[in-house]
PDB file of C-alpha atoms in Angstrom:
ATOM      1  CA  UNK A   1      43.864  26.818 179.332  1.00  0.00           C
ATOM      2  CA  UNK A   2      42.343  23.802 177.630  1.00  0.00           C
ATOM      3  CA  UNK A   3      43.014  23.725 173.885  1.00  0.00           C
ATOM      4  CA  UNK A   4      43.044  27.521 173.645  1.00  0.00           C
ATOM      5  CA  UNK A   5      42.546  28.808 170.095  1.00  0.00           C
ATOM      6  CA  UNK A   6      41.945  32.131 168.429  1.00  0.00           C
ATOM      7  CA  UNK A   7      38.719  32.335 166.414  1.00  0.00           C
ATOM      8  CA  UNK A   8      40.703  32.189 163.169  1.00  0.00           C
ATOM      9  CA  UNK A   9      42.616  29.093 164.289  1.00  0.00           C
ATOM     10  CA  UNK A  10      39.378  27.410 165.371  1.00  0.00           C
ATOM     11  CA  UNK A  11      37.706  28.196 162.043  1.00  0.00           C
ATOM     12  CA  UNK A  12      40.731  26.759 160.232  1.00  0.00           C
ATOM     13  CA  UNK A  13      39.978  23.367 161.816  1.00  0.00           C
ATOM     14  CA  UNK A  14      36.586  23.215 160.070  1.00  0.00           C
ATOM     15  CA  UNK A  15      37.086  22.010 156.489  1.00  0.00           C
ATOM     16  CA  UNK A  16      34.996  22.420 153.364  1.00  0.00           C
ATOM     17  CA  UNK A  17      31.984  20.116 153.522  1.00  0.00           C
ATOM     18  CA  UNK A  18      32.059  19.548 157.288  1.00  0.00           C
ATOM     19  CA  UNK A  19      28.956  18.848 159.348  1.00  0.00           C
ATOM     20  CA  UNK A  20      28.540  21.275 162.241  1.00  0.00           C
ATOM     21  CA  UNK A  21      26.100  21.545 165.112  1.00  0.00           C
ATOM     22  CA  UNK A  22      25.708  25.141 166.236  1.00  0.00           C
ATOM     23  CA  UNK A  23      24.051  26.064 169.505  1.00  0.00           C
ATOM     24  CA  UNK A  24      21.593  28.906 169.848  1.00  0.00           C
ATOM     25  CA  UNK A  25      17.942  29.868 169.558  1.00  0.00           C
ATOM     26  CA  UNK A  26      17.512  32.788 167.158  1.00  0.00           C
ATOM     27  CA  UNK A  27      21.239  33.454 167.766  1.00  0.00           C
ATOM     28  CA  UNK A  28      20.835  33.609 171.568  1.00  0.00           C
ATOM     29  CA  UNK A  29      23.574  31.314 172.815  1.00  0.00           C
ATOM     30  CA  UNK A  30      25.391  31.098 169.465  1.00  0.00           C
ATOM     31  CA  UNK A  31      29.202  31.436 169.209  1.00  0.00           C
ATOM     32  CA  UNK A  32      29.264  34.701 167.272  1.00  0.00           C
ATOM     33  CA  UNK A  33      33.037  35.266 167.123  1.00  0.00           C
ATOM     34  CA  UNK A  34      33.593  31.770 165.802  1.00  0.00           C
ATOM     35  CA  UNK A  35      30.859  32.207 163.198  1.00  0.00           C
ATOM     36  CA  UNK A  36      32.445  35.485 162.088  1.00  0.00           C
ATOM     37  CA  UNK A  37      35.788  33.695 161.671  1.00  0.00           C
ATOM     38  CA  UNK A  38      34.123  30.957 159.617  1.00  0.00           C
ATOM     39  CA  UNK A  39      32.619  33.573 157.317  1.00  0.00           C
ATOM     40  CA  UNK A  40      36.017  35.237 156.936  1.00  0.00           C
ATOM     41  CA  UNK A  41      37.652  31.892 156.101  1.00  0.00           C
ATOM     42  CA  UNK A  42      35.008  31.035 153.520  1.00  0.00           C
ATOM     43  CA  UNK A  43      35.020  27.223 153.721  1.00  0.00           C
ATOM     44  CA  UNK A  44      31.626  26.231 152.340  1.00  0.00           C
ATOM     45  CA  UNK A  45      29.519  23.206 151.582  1.00  0.00           C
ATOM     46  CA  UNK A  46      28.617  22.958 155.253  1.00  0.00           C
ATOM     47  CA  UNK A  47      25.874  20.808 156.712  1.00  0.00           C
ATOM     48  CA  UNK A  48      24.469  22.789 159.633  1.00  0.00           C
ATOM     49  CA  UNK A  49      22.429  21.118 162.362  1.00  0.00           C
ATOM     50  CA  UNK A  50      20.730  23.709 164.547  1.00  0.00           C
ATOM     51  CA  UNK A  51      17.407  24.841 165.917  1.00  0.00           C
ATOM     52  CA  UNK A  52      17.085  27.624 163.316  1.00  0.00           C
ATOM     53  CA  UNK A  53      19.044  29.938 161.046  1.00  0.00           C
ATOM     54  CA  UNK A  54      18.452  33.104 163.084  1.00  0.00           C
ATOM     55  CA  UNK A  55      18.155  36.238 160.946  1.00  0.00           C
ATOM     56  CA  UNK A  56      20.338  37.961 158.347  1.00  0.00           C
ATOM     57  CA  UNK A  57      23.382  39.380 160.107  1.00  0.00           C
ATOM     58  CA  UNK A  58      22.956  37.289 163.261  1.00  0.00           C
ATOM     59  CA  UNK A  59      24.331  33.911 164.255  1.00  0.00           C
ATOM     60  CA  UNK A  60      23.909  31.206 161.641  1.00  0.00           C
ATOM     61  CA  UNK A  61      22.294  33.803 159.396  1.00  0.00           C
ATOM     62  CA  UNK A  62      25.816  35.075 158.637  1.00  0.00           C
ATOM     63  CA  UNK A  63      26.785  31.662 157.236  1.00  0.00           C
ATOM     64  CA  UNK A  64      23.628  31.634 155.121  1.00  0.00           C
ATOM     65  CA  UNK A  65      24.301  35.111 153.730  1.00  0.00           C
ATOM     66  CA  UNK A  66      27.880  34.114 152.884  1.00  0.00           C
ATOM     67  CA  UNK A  67      26.663  31.113 150.868  1.00  0.00           C
ATOM     68  CA  UNK A  68      28.605  28.632 153.008  1.00  0.00           C
ATOM     69  CA  UNK A  69      25.725  26.256 153.820  1.00  0.00           C
ATOM     70  CA  UNK A  70      24.629  23.500 151.444  1.00  0.00           C
ATOM     71  CA  UNK A  71      22.399  21.505 153.794  1.00  0.00           C
ATOM     72  CA  UNK A  72      20.329  22.308 156.865  1.00  0.00           C
ATOM     73  CA  UNK A  73      18.741  20.106 159.513  1.00  0.00           C
ATOM     74  CA  UNK A  74      16.669  22.540 161.584  1.00  0.00           C
ATOM     75  CA  UNK A  75      13.296  22.988 163.240  1.00  0.00           C
ATOM     76  CA  UNK A  76      12.380  26.198 161.411  1.00  0.00           C
ATOM     77  CA  UNK A  77      13.618  28.906 159.055  1.00  0.00           C
ATOM     78  CA  UNK A  78      10.664  31.246 159.407  1.00  0.00           C
ATOM     79  CA  UNK A  79      12.527  34.415 160.436  1.00  0.00           C
ATOM     80  CA  UNK A  80      15.292  34.264 157.838  1.00  0.00           C
ATOM     81  CA  UNK A  81      14.063  35.203 154.359  1.00  0.00           C
ATOM     82  CA  UNK A  82      17.516  34.550 152.905  1.00  0.00           C
ATOM     83  CA  UNK A  83      17.340  30.912 154.000  1.00  0.00           C
ATOM     84  CA  UNK A  84      13.890  30.598 152.472  1.00  0.00           C
ATOM     85  CA  UNK A  85      15.015  32.135 149.175  1.00  0.00           C
ATOM     86  CA  UNK A  86      18.069  29.880 148.931  1.00  0.00           C
ATOM     87  CA  UNK A  87      15.971  26.806 149.696  1.00  0.00           C
ATOM     88  CA  UNK A  88      13.410  27.713 147.021  1.00  0.00           C
ATOM     89  CA  UNK A  89      16.228  28.364 144.546  1.00  0.00           C
ATOM     90  CA  UNK A  90      17.662  24.906 145.232  1.00  0.00           C
ATOM     91  CA  UNK A  91      20.893  26.259 146.731  1.00  0.00           C
ATOM     92  CA  UNK A  92      20.249  24.718 150.156  1.00  0.00           C
ATOM     93  CA  UNK A  93      18.790  21.309 150.945  1.00  0.00           C
ATOM     94  CA  UNK A  94      16.625  21.862 154.023  1.00  0.00           C
ATOM     95  CA  UNK A  95      15.326  19.099 156.288  1.00  0.00           C
ATOM     96  CA  UNK A  96      12.734  20.489 158.686  1.00  0.00           C
ATOM     97  CA  UNK A  97      12.415  18.471 161.901  1.00  0.00           C
ATOM     98  CA  UNK A  98       9.923  19.009 164.754  1.00  0.00           C
ATOM     99  CA  UNK A  99      11.831  20.759 167.514  1.00  0.00           C
ATOM    100  CA  UNK A 100      11.394  18.097 170.185  1.00  0.00           C
ATOM    101  CA  UNK A 101      12.345  15.381 167.712  1.00  0.00           C
ATOM    102  CA  UNK A 102      15.422  17.359 166.674  1.00  0.00           C
ATOM    103  CA  UNK A 103      16.794  17.666 170.195  1.00  0.00           C
ATOM    104  CA  UNK A 104      16.086  13.997 170.940  1.00  0.00           C
ATOM    105  CA  UNK A 105      17.842  12.891 167.719  1.00  0.00           C
ATOM    106  CA  UNK A 106      20.881  14.920 168.812  1.00  0.00           C
ATOM    107  CA  UNK A 107      20.696  13.431 172.303  1.00  0.00           C
ATOM    108  CA  UNK A 108      20.496   9.935 170.791  1.00  0.00           C
ATOM    109  CA  UNK A 109      23.590  10.655 168.713  1.00  0.00           C
ATOM    110  CA  UNK A 110      25.489  11.853 171.758  1.00  0.00           C
ATOM    111  CA  UNK A 111      24.417   8.927 173.925  1.00  0.00           C
ATOM    112  CA  UNK A 112      25.159   6.243 171.345  1.00  0.00           C
ATOM    113  CA  UNK A 113      21.518   5.219 170.946  1.00  0.00           C
ATOM    114  CA  UNK A 114      20.145   3.738 167.749  1.00  0.00           C
ATOM    115  CA  UNK A 115      17.336   6.239 167.364  1.00  0.00           C
ATOM    116  CA  UNK A 116      14.196   7.725 168.876  1.00  0.00           C
ATOM    117  CA  UNK A 117      10.606   6.499 168.836  1.00  0.00           C
ATOM    118  CA  UNK A 118       8.086   9.328 168.569  1.00  0.00           C
ATOM    119  CA  UNK A 119       4.470   9.735 167.495  1.00  0.00           C
ATOM    120  CA  UNK A 120       5.198  13.295 166.333  1.00  0.00           C
ATOM    121  CA  UNK A 121       4.758  13.547 162.585  1.00  0.00           C
ATOM    122  CA  UNK A 122       2.641  10.440 162.052  1.00  0.00           C
ATOM    123  CA  UNK A 123       0.245  10.816 159.112  1.00  0.00           C
ATOM    124  CA  UNK A 124       2.068  13.948 157.908  1.00  0.00           C
ATOM    125  CA  UNK A 125       4.889  14.606 155.433  1.00  0.00           C
ATOM    126  CA  UNK A 126       7.314  13.976 158.304  1.00  0.00           C
ATOM    127  CA  UNK A 127       6.436  10.280 158.061  1.00  0.00           C
ATOM    128  CA  UNK A 128       7.402   9.934 154.381  1.00  0.00           C
ATOM    129  CA  UNK A 129      10.126   7.337 153.864  1.00  0.00           C
ATOM    130  CA  UNK A 130      10.526   6.535 157.562  1.00  0.00           C
ATOM    131  CA  UNK A 131      10.097   3.279 159.412  1.00  0.00           C
ATOM    132  CA  UNK A 132       6.977   2.982 161.569  1.00  0.00           C
ATOM    133  CA  UNK A 133       6.806   0.425 164.360  1.00  0.00           C
ATOM    134  CA  UNK A 134       4.141  -0.537 166.883  1.00  0.00           C
ATOM    135  CA  UNK A 135       4.818  -0.732 170.616  1.00  0.00           C
ATOM    136  CA  UNK A 136       2.057  -1.805 173.035  1.00  0.00           C
ATOM    137  CA  UNK A 137      -0.561  -0.970 170.449  1.00  0.00           C
ATOM    138  CA  UNK A 138       0.796   2.495 169.620  1.00  0.00           C
ATOM    139  CA  UNK A 139       2.492   3.524 166.368  1.00  0.00           C
ATOM    140  CA  UNK A 140       5.788   5.421 166.381  1.00  0.00           C
ATOM    141  CA  UNK A 141       8.158   6.873 163.833  1.00  0.00           C
ATOM    142  CA  UNK A 142      11.766   5.711 164.066  1.00  0.00           C
ATOM    143  CA  UNK A 143      13.915   8.839 163.975  1.00  0.00           C
ATOM    144  CA  UNK A 144      17.622   8.286 163.427  1.00  0.00           C
ATOM    145  CA  UNK A 145      20.360   9.811 165.642  1.00  0.00           C
ATOM    146  CA  UNK A 146      22.239  12.949 164.641  1.00  0.00           C
ATOM    147  CA  UNK A 147      25.980  13.476 165.065  1.00  0.00           C
ATOM    148  CA  UNK A 148      28.407  15.959 163.540  1.00  0.00           C
ATOM    149  CA  UNK A 149      32.067  16.494 162.797  1.00  0.00           C
ATOM    150  CA  UNK A 150      32.036  19.610 165.005  1.00  0.00           C
ATOM    151  CA  UNK A 151      29.844  21.067 167.726  1.00  0.00           C
ATOM    152  CA  UNK A 152      30.188  24.829 168.100  1.00  0.00           C
ATOM    153  CA  UNK A 153      29.018  25.919 171.533  1.00  0.00           C
ATOM    154  CA  UNK A 154      28.198  29.318 172.976  1.00  0.00           C
ATOM    155  CA  UNK A 155      28.581  29.489 176.780  1.00  0.00           C
ATOM    156  CA  UNK A 156      28.396  32.141 179.477  1.00  0.00           C
ATOM    157  CA  UNK A 157      31.419  31.019 181.492  1.00  0.00           C
ATOM    158  CA  UNK A 158      34.227  28.549 180.944  1.00  0.00           C
ATOM    159  CA  UNK A 159      37.005  27.649 183.327  1.00  0.00           C
ATOM    160  CA  UNK A 160      40.558  26.729 182.397  1.00  0.00           C
ATOM    161  CA  UNK A 161      39.644  23.018 182.305  1.00  0.00           C
ATOM    162  CA  UNK A 162      36.847  23.608 179.790  1.00  0.00           C
ATOM    163  CA  UNK A 163      33.882  23.253 182.147  1.00  0.00           C
ATOM    164  CA  UNK A 164      30.978  25.346 180.860  1.00  0.00           C
ATOM    165  CA  UNK A 165      28.004  27.132 182.361  1.00  0.00           C
ATOM    166  CA  UNK A 166      25.168  28.892 180.570  1.00  0.00           C
ATOM    167  CA  UNK A 167      22.999  31.888 181.328  1.00  0.00           C
ATOM    168  CA  UNK A 168      19.244  31.318 181.461  1.00  0.00           C
ATOM    169  CA  UNK A 169      17.682  30.465 178.084  1.00  0.00           C
ATOM    170  CA  UNK A 170      21.003  30.874 176.274  1.00  0.00           C
ATOM    171  CA  UNK A 171      21.618  27.295 177.402  1.00  0.00           C
ATOM    172  CA  UNK A 172      19.067  25.937 174.864  1.00  0.00           C
ATOM    173  CA  UNK A 173      20.636  23.320 172.529  1.00  0.00           C
ATOM    174  CA  UNK A 174      24.248  23.852 173.631  1.00  0.00           C
ATOM    175  CA  UNK A 175      24.687  21.115 176.291  1.00  0.00           C
ATOM    176  CA  UNK A 176      23.113  18.366 174.209  1.00  0.00           C
ATOM    177  CA  UNK A 177      25.107  19.370 171.119  1.00  0.00           C
ATOM    178  CA  UNK A 178      28.313  19.176 173.157  1.00  0.00           C
ATOM    179  CA  UNK A 179      27.620  15.446 173.467  1.00  0.00           C
ATOM    180  CA  UNK A 180      27.200  14.787 169.753  1.00  0.00           C
ATOM    181  CA  UNK A 181      30.185  16.376 167.997  1.00  0.00           C
ATOM    182  CA  UNK A 182      33.466  14.600 167.280  1.00  0.00           C
ATOM    183  CA  UNK A 183      35.271  17.874 168.026  1.00  0.00           C
ATOM    184  CA  UNK A 184      33.726  20.403 170.411  1.00  0.00           C
ATOM    185  CA  UNK A 185      34.760  24.060 170.264  1.00  0.00           C
ATOM    186  CA  UNK A 186      33.341  26.369 172.921  1.00  0.00           C
ATOM    187  CA  UNK A 187      33.206  30.153 172.937  1.00  0.00           C
ATOM    188  CA  UNK A 188      32.513  31.656 176.372  1.00  0.00           C
ATOM    189  CA  UNK A 189      31.721  35.232 177.327  1.00  0.00           C
ATOM    190  CA  UNK A 190      34.237  34.949 180.162  1.00  0.00           C
ATOM    191  CA  UNK A 191      36.959  32.506 181.188  1.00  0.00           C
ATOM    192  CA  UNK A 192      37.581  31.994 184.902  1.00  0.00           C
ATOM    193  CA  UNK A 193      39.887  29.913 187.118  1.00  0.00           C
ATOM    194  CA  UNK A 194      38.850  26.379 188.034  1.00  0.00           C
ATOM    195  CA  UNK A 195      36.575  26.536 191.076  1.00  0.00           C
ATOM    196  CA  UNK A 196      34.808  29.780 190.205  1.00  0.00           C
ATOM    197  CA  UNK A 197      31.969  27.860 188.548  1.00  0.00           C
ATOM    198  CA  UNK A 198      30.278  25.876 191.338  1.00  0.00           C
ATOM    199  CA  UNK A 199      30.059  22.141 190.658  1.00  0.00           C
ATOM    200  CA  UNK A 200      26.285  22.226 190.285  1.00  0.00           C
ATOM    201  CA  UNK A 201      26.640  25.126 187.829  1.00  0.00           C
ATOM    202  CA  UNK A 202      28.635  23.056 185.348  1.00  0.00           C
ATOM    203  CA  UNK A 203      26.235  22.031 182.571  1.00  0.00           C
ATOM    204  CA  UNK A 204      28.894  20.804 180.142  1.00  0.00           C
ATOM    205  CA  UNK A 205      31.904  19.103 181.762  1.00  0.00           C
ATOM    206  CA  UNK A 206      35.318  19.909 180.397  1.00  0.00           C
ATOM    207  CA  UNK A 207      35.941  16.302 179.366  1.00  0.00           C
ATOM    208  CA  UNK A 208      33.570  16.946 176.441  1.00  0.00           C
ATOM    209  CA  UNK A 209      35.283  20.133 175.274  1.00  0.00           C
ATOM    210  CA  UNK A 210      38.287  19.940 172.945  1.00  0.00           C
ATOM    211  CA  UNK A 211      38.989  23.636 172.448  1.00  0.00           C
ATOM    212  CA  UNK A 212      38.153  26.968 174.064  1.00  0.00           C
ATOM    213  CA  UNK A 213      38.266  30.242 172.182  1.00  0.00           C
ATOM    214  CA  UNK A 214      40.601  32.710 173.820  1.00  0.00           C
ATOM    215  CA  UNK A 215      39.101  35.770 175.463  1.00  0.00           C
ATOM    216  CA  UNK A 216      37.848  38.533 173.207  1.00  0.00           C
ATOM    217  CA  UNK A 217      40.348  41.356 172.834  1.00  0.00           C
TER     218      UNK A 217
END
């Protein structure tokens, strides 16, 4: 099985101060076993790029509660009061990015593009310090690409070659994040022989995946 690792061994690959993209939307589609192993290991100073920080006790919220995150690039933190408190206290640097802009910045990072042009955020605080250019008479913000040392992916199924499929809305940010991490670690709910996932059901091809978490005991 491709790059098979236990959760503890996978967490051991992620050093202090690493940047990590973590899939999920309010923890739906997040790699929970891997996050638990990261909390147990205790390597902090992480930069987390994600849609949100879930809630205390769920998904990325566990990393927040453990004090392992120093910087966030997310679209919202509204349902996690611990994230809000740590941001206000100056313990976490939080960059809030409009959700559509966030996913396109990640896509740009994964595709090797130089950035994204978007009108979202013009004439608001989002514009502060950013380049504005005009194209065909319209003004756009230049949003820079996002990449990370690691992308941590939650999938529904994986096969032995690392091909991944997702279940309904649990797909969310996972496929695009799999493009933008130097090392991609995937945690699937089940692992099946090659051929069980139909070709058109593969949303993340195995060539992008470096490691699979072994099956849960």
